Amino acid sequence: MAISKVEICGVNTSKLPVLTSEEKETLFERIQSGDLQARELYIKGNLRLVLSVIKRFSASNENADDLFQIGCIGLMKAIDNFDTGLGVKFSTYAVPMILGEIRRYLRDNNSIRVSRSLRDTAYKAIYARENYMKKNLKEPTIHEISEEIGISREDIVFAMDAIQSPVSLYDPVYTEGGDTLYVMDQISDKKNKEENWVESIALGESMKCLAEREKTIIRLRFFEGRTQMEVAEEIGISQAQVSRLEKNALKTMRQYLRAD
């Protein structure tokens, strides 16, 4: 997907206006009074938000123009529903709205067919989640969503799982301090933890050359099948640090084994 092109949907992205805080505040006051021209100016002044969001989908095969148009719908919904009394910046509120609109579009156009009833359940859960976050500024639990829409937690989880697009284990989740974390780093291996490959290469011996924290990470990750996030929570460091220490520990262990 050519996100880097200058013109998207007839809009020259290199010449998009940038609004100051004062301009945004003034325009929003006019919007609340029903000024359509102010709304148009506010939309144009925030199109860079849409561009920043669709860049997250650069690895997909979707047309950039299509995603930009869908993102603009999300932006307009954000403008129409934003409450200045929330005490948050507009961009903080708008980005999840734009993302949600694009993800709904991708789900609806997914080549994997999902039944109408499952999609309806999933969309009800998504709308309930968005409304909850708008009111409470925090993520709801599955139990809270279940109570709100009157559907069992099991059915909600099943429906949400059904509409998800397939991802690669090597898809990046986020990058922190130069270390990229991938989907595979967040998946635990409960099934094979007893016969994990690390046991077959004399792990116990090779772990002797590690510091205590590195030993703990290797034990939790490869003996107990924990995810990096679970390890991070247990020992009190970030997931990125776990990833970095794990890589260093495995490198040290390989060197130890090769020396033997």
Short mmCIF file of C-alpha atoms in Angstrom, two decimals, residues 55-178:
data_model
loop_
_atom_site.label_atom_id
_atom_site.label_comp_id
_atom_site.label_asym_id
_atom_site.label_seq_id
_atom_site.Cartn_x
_atom_site.Cartn_y
_atom_site.Cartn_z
CA LYS A 55 0.44 4.28 8.11
CA ARG A 56 -0.11 1.50 10.64
CA PHE A 57 -1.66 -0.53 7.83
CA SER A 58 1.21 -0.02 5.39
CA ALA A 59 1.95 -3.76 5.39
CA SER A 60 -1.54 -4.62 4.17
CA ASN A 61 -2.69 -4.88 0.57
CA GLU A 62 -5.47 -2.35 1.08
CA ASN A 63 -5.72 0.70 -1.17
CA ALA A 64 -4.43 3.83 0.59
CA ASP A 65 -7.19 5.97 -0.90
CA ASP A 66 -9.87 3.62 0.47
CA LEU A 67 -8.35 3.58 3.95
CA PHE A 68 -7.99 7.37 3.90
CA GLN A 69 -11.68 7.80 3.07
CA ILE A 70 -12.72 5.36 5.80
CA GLY A 71 -10.38 7.10 8.24
CA CYS A 72 -12.01 10.44 7.39
CA ILE A 73 -15.38 8.95 8.35
CA GLY A 74 -13.91 8.02 11.71
CA LEU A 75 -12.51 11.54 12.07
CA MET A 76 -15.91 13.10 11.37
CA LYS A 77 -17.57 10.79 13.88
CA ALA A 78 -14.96 11.81 16.44
CA ILE A 79 -15.66 15.51 15.80
CA ASP A 80 -19.42 14.99 16.09
CA ASN A 81 -19.14 13.02 19.34
CA PHE A 82 -16.20 14.70 21.09
CA ASP A 83 -16.99 16.14 24.50
CA THR A 84 -14.62 18.91 25.61
CA GLY A 85 -15.64 18.16 29.17
CA LEU A 86 -13.71 14.88 29.06
CA GLY A 87 -10.51 16.76 29.77
CA VAL A 88 -8.52 15.02 27.04
CA LYS A 89 -7.02 16.30 23.80
CA PHE A 90 -9.06 15.79 20.65
CA SER A 91 -6.33 13.65 19.08
CA THR A 92 -6.39 11.29 22.09
CA TYR A 93 -10.09 10.74 21.50
CA ALA A 94 -10.01 10.76 17.69
CA VAL A 95 -7.25 8.22 16.97
CA PRO A 96 -9.12 5.23 18.49
CA MET A 97 -12.25 6.31 16.59
CA ILE A 98 -10.35 6.45 13.30
CA LEU A 99 -8.69 3.10 14.01
CA GLY A 100 -12.02 1.53 14.91
CA GLU A 101 -13.63 2.71 11.69
CA ILE A 102 -10.79 1.30 9.58
CA ARG A 103 -10.80 -2.01 11.43
CA ARG A 104 -14.55 -2.35 10.95
CA TYR A 105 -14.06 -1.75 7.24
CA LEU A 106 -11.32 -4.39 7.07
CA ARG A 107 -13.44 -6.89 8.98
CA ASP A 108 -16.43 -6.33 6.71
CA ASN A 109 -14.23 -6.86 3.67
CA ASN A 110 -12.38 -9.86 5.07
CA SER A 111 -12.20 -12.78 2.62
CA ILE A 112 -13.01 -15.17 5.46
CA ARG A 113 -16.82 -15.37 5.71
CA VAL A 114 -18.25 -14.87 9.16
CA SER A 115 -21.95 -15.40 9.90
CA ARG A 116 -24.18 -12.34 10.26
CA SER A 117 -25.12 -13.25 13.83
CA LEU A 118 -21.47 -13.44 14.89
CA ARG A 119 -20.71 -10.09 13.24
CA ASP A 120 -23.72 -8.51 14.96
CA THR A 121 -22.57 -9.79 18.35
CA ALA A 122 -19.03 -8.54 17.74
CA TYR A 123 -20.20 -5.09 16.60
CA LYS A 124 -22.48 -4.73 19.62
CA ALA A 125 -19.50 -5.52 21.84
CA ILE A 126 -17.28 -3.05 19.97
CA TYR A 127 -19.84 -0.23 20.21
CA ALA A 128 -20.39 -0.98 23.91
CA ARG A 129 -16.64 -0.86 24.47
CA GLU A 130 -16.27 2.47 22.67
CA ASN A 131 -19.17 4.02 24.60
CA TYR A 132 -17.76 2.74 27.88
CA MET A 133 -14.31 4.18 27.11
CA LYS A 134 -15.85 7.52 26.12
CA LYS A 135 -17.71 7.74 29.45
CA ASN A 136 -15.13 6.23 31.78
CA LEU A 137 -11.79 6.83 29.98
CA LYS A 138 -10.69 3.25 30.63
CA GLU A 139 -10.99 -0.17 29.03
CA PRO A 140 -14.05 -2.22 30.10
CA THR A 141 -13.80 -5.85 31.12
CA ILE A 142 -15.54 -8.59 29.16
CA HIS A 143 -17.91 -8.96 32.12
CA GLU A 144 -18.89 -5.27 31.92
CA ILE A 145 -19.48 -5.51 28.15
CA SER A 146 -21.52 -8.68 28.70
CA GLU A 147 -23.77 -6.97 31.23
CA GLU A 148 -24.19 -3.93 28.98
CA ILE A 149 -25.36 -5.81 25.88
CA GLY A 150 -26.95 -8.84 27.56
CA ILE A 151 -24.80 -11.45 25.78
CA SER A 152 -22.70 -14.09 27.53
CA ARG A 153 -18.97 -13.54 27.87
CA GLU A 154 -18.25 -16.77 26.01
CA ASP A 155 -20.33 -15.67 23.01
CA ILE A 156 -18.64 -12.25 22.97
CA VAL A 157 -15.14 -13.75 23.01
CA PHE A 158 -16.09 -16.24 20.29
CA ALA A 159 -17.58 -13.51 18.09
CA MET A 160 -14.63 -11.15 18.55
CA ASP A 161 -12.21 -13.93 17.72
CA ALA A 162 -14.19 -14.85 14.59
CA ILE A 163 -13.95 -11.39 13.03
CA GLN A 164 -10.24 -10.90 13.62
CA SER A 165 -8.02 -10.80 10.56
CA PRO A 166 -5.30 -13.48 10.48
CA VAL A 167 -1.88 -12.21 11.51
CA SER A 168 1.64 -13.48 11.10
CA LEU A 169 3.69 -14.55 14.11
CA TYR A 170 6.30 -12.15 12.78
CA ASP A 171 4.00 -9.10 12.68
CA PRO A 172 5.50 -6.35 14.88
CA VAL A 173 3.45 -5.32 17.91
CA TYR A 174 5.47 -2.25 18.89
CA THR A 175 9.02 -1.00 19.15
CA GLU A 176 10.65 0.35 22.29
CA GLY A 177 14.25 1.50 22.55
CA GLY A 178 15.17 -0.09 19.25
#
